[in-house]
């Protein structure tokens, strides 16, 4: 499997997502082992998720969000496509 190349400024976003997931886990007073088991992933994979590693499959991220009750947050991704709507509006002229 090829490692995904992520530009440094975007890697910061992934790291922020990982930190948000880690904070959500801690707020719920769940251990890393508990979340990993419930998500069906290895503890090491959860560690990578909480670090914002781009090599982890999106499905693993989703399963962790599901365990934390945050699965609906996935629907927020790309939901406000301002640039796409502007391009679409240009076609309507």
Short mmCIF file of N, CA, C and O in Angstrom, two decimals:
data_model
loop_
_atom_site.label_atom_id
_atom_site.label_comp_id
_atom_site.label_asym_id
_atom_site.label_seq_id
_atom_site.Cartn_x
_atom_site.Cartn_y
_atom_site.Cartn_z
N UNK A 1 0.84 -1.18 0.00
CA UNK A 1 0.00 0.00 0.00
C UNK A 1 0.89 1.25 0.00
O UNK A 1 1.84 1.32 0.76
N UNK A 2 0.55 2.20 -0.85
CA UNK A 2 1.31 3.44 -0.95
C UNK A 2 0.88 4.44 0.11
O UNK A 2 -0.31 4.61 0.34
N UNK A 3 1.84 5.08 0.73
CA UNK A 3 1.53 6.10 1.72
C UNK A 3 1.03 7.35 1.01
O UNK A 3 1.58 7.76 0.00
N UNK A 4 -0.02 7.93 1.56
CA UNK A 4 -0.56 9.16 1.01
C UNK A 4 0.36 10.33 1.31
O UNK A 4 0.86 10.46 2.42
N UNK A 5 0.57 11.16 0.30
CA UNK A 5 1.39 12.35 0.49
C UNK A 5 0.44 13.51 0.78
O UNK A 5 -0.45 13.81 -0.01
N UNK A 6 0.64 14.13 1.92
CA UNK A 6 -0.20 15.25 2.33
C UNK A 6 0.71 16.46 2.54
O UNK A 6 1.72 16.36 3.24
N UNK A 7 0.36 17.56 1.93
CA UNK A 7 1.15 18.78 2.09
C UNK A 7 1.17 19.20 3.56
O UNK A 7 0.18 19.02 4.27
N UNK A 8 2.28 19.77 4.01
CA UNK A 8 2.42 20.12 5.43
C UNK A 8 1.28 20.97 5.98
O UNK A 8 0.82 20.73 7.10
N UNK A 9 0.79 21.95 5.22
CA UNK A 9 -0.27 22.79 5.76
C UNK A 9 -1.58 22.01 5.94
O UNK A 9 -2.39 22.34 6.79
N UNK A 10 -1.76 20.95 5.16
CA UNK A 10 -2.96 20.13 5.30
C UNK A 10 -2.75 19.03 6.34
O UNK A 10 -3.71 18.54 6.94
N UNK A 11 -1.50 18.64 6.55
CA UNK A 11 -1.20 17.68 7.61
C UNK A 11 -1.61 18.25 8.97
O UNK A 11 -2.07 17.53 9.84
N UNK A 12 -1.48 19.55 9.11
CA UNK A 12 -1.89 20.22 10.35
C UNK A 12 -3.38 20.00 10.60
O UNK A 12 -3.80 19.77 11.74
N UNK A 13 -4.19 20.03 9.54
CA UNK A 13 -5.63 19.77 9.69
C UNK A 13 -5.89 18.35 10.18
O UNK A 13 -6.73 18.12 11.05
N UNK A 14 -5.17 17.38 9.59
CA UNK A 14 -5.33 15.99 10.04
C UNK A 14 -4.93 15.83 11.50
O UNK A 14 -5.59 15.12 12.26
N UNK A 15 -3.86 16.51 11.89
CA UNK A 15 -3.42 16.44 13.28
C UNK A 15 -4.46 17.05 14.22
O UNK A 15 -4.70 16.55 15.31
N UNK A 16 -5.11 18.11 13.76
CA UNK A 16 -6.16 18.73 14.56
C UNK A 16 -7.37 17.79 14.70
O UNK A 16 -7.95 17.68 15.78
N UNK A 17 -7.71 17.09 13.63
CA UNK A 17 -8.80 16.11 13.69
C UNK A 17 -8.44 15.03 14.70
O UNK A 17 -9.26 14.64 15.53
N UNK A 18 -7.21 14.54 14.63
CA UNK A 18 -6.75 13.51 15.57
C UNK A 18 -6.83 13.99 17.01
O UNK A 18 -7.29 13.25 17.90
N UNK A 19 -6.41 15.20 17.24
CA UNK A 19 -6.47 15.77 18.60
C UNK A 19 -7.92 15.91 19.07
O UNK A 19 -8.24 15.63 20.22
N UNK A 20 -8.81 16.33 18.17
CA UNK A 20 -10.23 16.43 18.52
C UNK A 20 -10.81 15.07 18.90
O UNK A 20 -11.60 14.96 19.84
N UNK A 21 -10.42 14.05 18.17
CA UNK A 21 -10.88 12.68 18.47
C UNK A 21 -10.35 12.25 19.84
O UNK A 21 -11.09 11.69 20.66
N UNK A 22 -9.09 12.52 20.09
CA UNK A 22 -8.49 12.16 21.38
C UNK A 22 -9.20 12.87 22.54
O UNK A 22 -9.52 12.26 23.56
N UNK A 23 -9.48 14.16 22.37
CA UNK A 23 -10.18 14.92 23.42
C UNK A 23 -11.59 14.38 23.63
O UNK A 23 -12.06 14.29 24.77
N UNK A 24 -12.27 14.02 22.54
CA UNK A 24 -13.62 13.46 22.65
C UNK A 24 -13.59 12.15 23.43
O UNK A 24 -14.46 11.88 24.26
N UNK A 25 -12.58 11.33 23.17
CA UNK A 25 -12.44 10.06 23.90
C UNK A 25 -12.23 10.32 25.39
O UNK A 25 -12.87 9.71 26.25
N UNK A 26 -11.35 11.26 25.69
CA UNK A 26 -11.04 11.55 27.09
C UNK A 26 -12.23 12.18 27.81
O UNK A 26 -12.46 11.88 28.99
N UNK A 27 -13.00 13.02 27.14
CA UNK A 27 -14.20 13.60 27.76
C UNK A 27 -15.20 12.52 28.15
O UNK A 27 -15.94 12.68 29.12
N UNK A 28 -15.23 11.46 27.38
CA UNK A 28 -16.15 10.35 27.66
C UNK A 28 -15.56 9.36 28.65
O UNK A 28 -16.17 8.36 28.97
N UNK A 29 -14.33 9.65 29.10
CA UNK A 29 -13.62 8.81 30.07
C UNK A 29 -13.47 7.38 29.57
O UNK A 29 -13.63 6.41 30.29
N UNK A 30 -13.16 7.28 28.27
CA UNK A 30 -12.92 5.98 27.66
C UNK A 30 -11.42 5.81 27.46
O UNK A 30 -10.73 6.76 27.05
N UNK A 31 -10.92 4.63 27.72
CA UNK A 31 -9.50 4.36 27.48
C UNK A 31 -9.30 4.09 25.99
O UNK A 31 -10.24 3.76 25.26
N UNK A 32 -8.06 4.20 25.57
CA UNK A 32 -7.72 3.91 24.19
C UNK A 32 -8.04 2.46 23.85
O UNK A 32 -8.51 2.15 22.75
N UNK A 33 -7.81 1.58 24.80
CA UNK A 33 -8.09 0.15 24.59
C UNK A 33 -9.59 -0.07 24.39
O UNK A 33 -10.00 -0.82 23.49
N UNK A 34 -10.41 0.58 25.19
CA UNK A 34 -11.87 0.43 25.06
C UNK A 34 -12.35 0.90 23.68
O UNK A 34 -13.13 0.21 23.02
N UNK A 35 -11.89 2.07 23.27
CA UNK A 35 -12.32 2.61 21.98
C UNK A 35 -11.83 1.73 20.83
O UNK A 35 -12.59 1.42 19.91
N UNK A 36 -10.58 1.31 20.89
CA UNK A 36 -10.04 0.46 19.83
C UNK A 36 -10.83 -0.84 19.72
O UNK A 36 -11.19 -1.26 18.61
N UNK A 37 -11.12 -1.47 20.85
CA UNK A 37 -11.88 -2.73 20.82
C UNK A 37 -13.27 -2.51 20.24
O UNK A 37 -13.74 -3.29 19.41
N UNK A 38 -13.95 -1.47 20.68
CA UNK A 38 -15.31 -1.20 20.21
C UNK A 38 -15.34 -0.82 18.73
O UNK A 38 -16.33 -1.07 18.03
N UNK A 39 -14.28 -0.19 18.26
CA UNK A 39 -14.19 0.20 16.85
C UNK A 39 -13.68 -0.93 15.97
O UNK A 39 -13.70 -0.83 14.74
N UNK A 40 -13.20 -2.00 16.58
CA UNK A 40 -12.69 -3.13 15.81
C UNK A 40 -11.35 -2.86 15.16
O UNK A 40 -11.07 -3.37 14.07
N UNK A 41 -10.53 -2.05 15.82
CA UNK A 41 -9.21 -1.73 15.28
C UNK A 41 -8.16 -2.02 16.35
O UNK A 41 -8.49 -2.18 17.53
N UNK A 42 -6.92 -2.07 15.93
CA UNK A 42 -5.82 -2.27 16.88
C UNK A 42 -5.57 -0.97 17.66
O UNK A 42 -5.85 0.13 17.17
N UNK A 43 -5.04 -1.11 18.84
CA UNK A 43 -4.71 0.05 19.68
C UNK A 43 -3.71 0.95 18.94
O UNK A 43 -3.80 2.17 18.99
N UNK A 44 -2.80 0.35 18.22
CA UNK A 44 -1.81 1.13 17.47
C UNK A 44 -2.47 1.96 16.36
O UNK A 44 -2.02 3.07 16.06
N UNK A 45 -3.55 1.45 15.78
CA UNK A 45 -4.27 2.21 14.76
C UNK A 45 -4.96 3.41 15.39
O UNK A 45 -4.95 4.51 14.82
N UNK A 46 -5.54 3.22 16.56
CA UNK A 46 -6.16 4.36 17.26
C UNK A 46 -5.10 5.41 17.58
O UNK A 46 -5.35 6.61 17.44
N UNK A 47 -3.93 4.97 17.98
CA UNK A 47 -2.83 5.90 18.25
C UNK A 47 -2.53 6.73 17.00
O UNK A 47 -2.37 7.96 17.08
N UNK A 48 -2.47 6.07 15.84
CA UNK A 48 -2.21 6.78 14.58
C UNK A 48 -3.34 7.76 14.25
O UNK A 48 -3.09 8.87 13.78
N UNK A 49 -4.58 7.35 14.51
CA UNK A 49 -5.73 8.23 14.27
C UNK A 49 -5.62 9.48 15.14
O UNK A 49 -5.81 10.60 14.67
N UNK A 50 -5.30 9.28 16.41
CA UNK A 50 -5.20 10.40 17.33
C UNK A 50 -4.00 11.30 17.02
O UNK A 50 -3.93 12.42 17.50
N UNK A 51 -3.07 10.82 16.21
CA UNK A 51 -1.95 11.63 15.75
C UNK A 51 -2.23 12.28 14.39
O UNK A 51 -1.45 13.09 13.91
N UNK A 52 -3.36 11.90 13.76
CA UNK A 52 -3.71 12.46 12.47
C UNK A 52 -2.94 11.87 11.32
O UNK A 52 -2.64 12.53 10.34
N UNK A 53 -2.63 10.59 11.40
CA UNK A 53 -1.85 9.90 10.38
C UNK A 53 -2.70 9.70 9.11
O UNK A 53 -3.81 9.18 9.17
N UNK A 54 -2.15 10.10 7.97
CA UNK A 54 -2.88 10.00 6.71
C UNK A 54 -2.92 8.60 6.13
O UNK A 54 -3.65 8.34 5.18
N UNK A 55 -2.15 7.67 6.69
CA UNK A 55 -2.14 6.31 6.15
C UNK A 55 -3.28 5.45 6.67
O UNK A 55 -3.52 4.37 6.16
N UNK A 56 -4.02 5.94 7.66
CA UNK A 56 -5.13 5.17 8.23
C UNK A 56 -6.36 5.35 7.34
O UNK A 56 -6.69 6.46 6.93
N UNK A 57 -7.03 4.24 7.08
CA UNK A 57 -8.22 4.26 6.22
C UNK A 57 -9.34 5.10 6.85
O UNK A 57 -9.51 5.14 8.07
N UNK A 58 -10.09 5.75 6.00
CA UNK A 58 -11.20 6.59 6.46
C UNK A 58 -12.22 5.76 7.24
O UNK A 58 -12.85 6.26 8.17
N UNK A 59 -12.36 4.50 6.87
CA UNK A 59 -13.30 3.62 7.58
C UNK A 59 -12.93 3.46 9.04
O UNK A 59 -13.80 3.40 9.91
N UNK A 60 -11.63 3.42 9.33
CA UNK A 60 -11.19 3.31 10.72
C UNK A 60 -11.52 4.60 11.48
O UNK A 60 -11.97 4.56 12.62
N UNK A 61 -11.28 5.75 10.84
CA UNK A 61 -11.66 7.03 11.45
C UNK A 61 -13.16 7.03 11.75
O UNK A 61 -13.60 7.42 12.82
N UNK A 62 -13.97 6.58 10.77
CA UNK A 62 -15.42 6.56 10.94
C UNK A 62 -15.83 5.67 12.11
O UNK A 62 -16.68 6.04 12.92
N UNK A 63 -15.23 4.48 12.21
CA UNK A 63 -15.59 3.57 13.30
C UNK A 63 -15.27 4.17 14.67
O UNK A 63 -16.02 3.98 15.63
N UNK A 64 -14.18 4.90 14.76
CA UNK A 64 -13.85 5.56 16.03
C UNK A 64 -14.88 6.65 16.32
O UNK A 64 -15.37 6.77 17.46
N UNK A 65 -15.24 7.43 15.31
CA UNK A 65 -16.26 8.46 15.51
C UNK A 65 -17.59 7.83 15.94
O UNK A 65 -18.30 8.37 16.79
N UNK A 66 -17.91 6.67 15.36
CA UNK A 66 -19.15 5.97 15.72
C UNK A 66 -19.14 5.57 17.18
O UNK A 66 -20.11 5.76 17.90
N UNK A 67 -18.03 5.03 17.64
CA UNK A 67 -17.90 4.63 19.04
C UNK A 67 -18.09 5.83 19.97
O UNK A 67 -18.70 5.71 21.03
N UNK A 68 -17.62 6.98 19.52
CA UNK A 68 -17.72 8.19 20.33
C UNK A 68 -19.07 8.90 20.16
O UNK A 68 -19.32 9.91 20.81
N UNK A 69 -19.92 8.37 19.29
CA UNK A 69 -21.23 8.98 19.05
C UNK A 69 -21.15 10.22 18.16
O UNK A 69 -22.05 11.05 18.17
N UNK A 70 -20.09 10.32 17.40
CA UNK A 70 -19.87 11.48 16.54
C UNK A 70 -19.97 11.15 15.06
O UNK A 70 -19.48 11.90 14.21
N UNK A 71 -20.60 10.04 14.71
CA UNK A 71 -20.66 9.59 13.33
C UNK A 71 -21.34 10.61 12.40
O UNK A 71 -21.00 10.70 11.23
N UNK A 72 -22.26 11.40 12.91
CA UNK A 72 -22.94 12.39 12.08
C UNK A 72 -22.00 13.50 11.64
O UNK A 72 -22.27 14.22 10.67
N UNK A 73 -20.89 13.68 12.35
CA UNK A 73 -19.92 14.71 11.97
C UNK A 73 -19.34 14.46 10.58
O UNK A 73 -18.90 15.40 9.92
N UNK A 74 -19.35 13.22 10.14
CA UNK A 74 -18.83 12.89 8.81
C UNK A 74 -19.64 13.61 7.74
O UNK A 74 -19.11 14.01 6.70
N UNK A 75 -20.92 13.82 8.00
CA UNK A 75 -21.79 14.49 7.03
C UNK A 75 -21.42 15.96 6.84
O UNK A 75 -21.81 16.58 5.86
N UNK A 76 -20.65 16.50 7.76
CA UNK A 76 -20.23 17.90 7.65
C UNK A 76 -19.09 18.07 6.65
O UNK A 76 -18.84 19.18 6.19
N UNK A 77 -18.42 16.98 6.32
CA UNK A 77 -17.31 17.05 5.36
C UNK A 77 -17.84 17.47 3.99
O UNK A 77 -18.76 16.86 3.45
N UNK A 78 -17.27 18.50 3.44
CA UNK A 78 -17.61 18.99 2.10
C UNK A 78 -19.07 19.38 1.94
O UNK A 78 -19.58 19.46 0.83
N UNK A 79 -19.77 19.62 3.03
CA UNK A 79 -21.19 19.96 2.94
C UNK A 79 -21.41 21.40 2.49
O UNK A 79 -22.41 21.70 1.86
N UNK A 80 -20.49 22.29 2.78
CA UNK A 80 -20.63 23.69 2.39
C UNK A 80 -19.63 23.99 1.28
O UNK A 80 -18.58 24.58 1.50
N UNK A 81 -19.96 23.57 0.08
CA UNK A 81 -19.07 23.67 -1.07
C UNK A 81 -19.24 25.04 -1.74
O UNK A 81 -19.83 25.17 -2.81
N UNK A 82 -18.71 26.07 -1.11
CA UNK A 82 -18.85 27.44 -1.61
C UNK A 82 -18.23 27.58 -3.00
O UNK A 82 -18.86 28.12 -3.92
N UNK A 83 -17.02 27.08 -3.16
CA UNK A 83 -16.34 27.19 -4.45
C UNK A 83 -17.12 26.46 -5.54
O UNK A 83 -17.30 26.98 -6.64
N UNK A 84 -17.57 25.27 -5.25
CA UNK A 84 -18.34 24.49 -6.23
C UNK A 84 -19.62 25.19 -6.63
O UNK A 84 -20.01 25.17 -7.81
N UNK A 85 -20.30 25.81 -5.67
CA UNK A 85 -21.53 26.54 -5.99
C UNK A 85 -21.25 27.76 -6.84
O UNK A 85 -22.03 28.10 -7.74
N UNK A 86 -20.12 28.44 -6.61
CA UNK A 86 -19.75 29.59 -7.44
C UNK A 86 -19.49 29.14 -8.87
O UNK A 86 -19.91 29.82 -9.82
N UNK A 87 -18.79 28.01 -9.02
CA UNK A 87 -18.55 27.49 -10.36
C UNK A 87 -19.86 27.14 -11.05
O UNK A 87 -20.06 27.41 -12.23
N UNK A 88 -20.76 26.54 -10.30
CA UNK A 88 -22.06 26.18 -10.84
C UNK A 88 -22.83 27.42 -11.25
O UNK A 88 -23.46 27.46 -12.32
N UNK A 89 -22.79 28.46 -10.43
CA UNK A 89 -23.50 29.70 -10.73
C UNK A 89 -22.96 30.34 -12.02
O UNK A 89 -23.73 30.93 -12.79
N UNK A 90 -21.65 30.25 -12.25
CA UNK A 90 -21.06 30.80 -13.47
C UNK A 90 -21.62 30.12 -14.72
O UNK A 90 -21.78 30.74 -15.76
N UNK A 91 -21.87 28.81 -14.60
CA UNK A 91 -22.44 28.06 -15.72
C UNK A 91 -23.87 28.50 -16.03
O UNK A 91 -24.36 28.34 -17.14
N UNK A 92 -24.56 29.05 -15.03
CA UNK A 92 -25.95 29.43 -15.20
C UNK A 92 -26.11 30.78 -15.92
O UNK A 92 -27.17 31.12 -16.39
N UNK A 93 -25.02 31.55 -15.97
CA UNK A 93 -25.09 32.88 -16.59
C UNK A 93 -25.17 32.80 -18.09
O UNK A 93 -24.75 32.02 -18.79
#
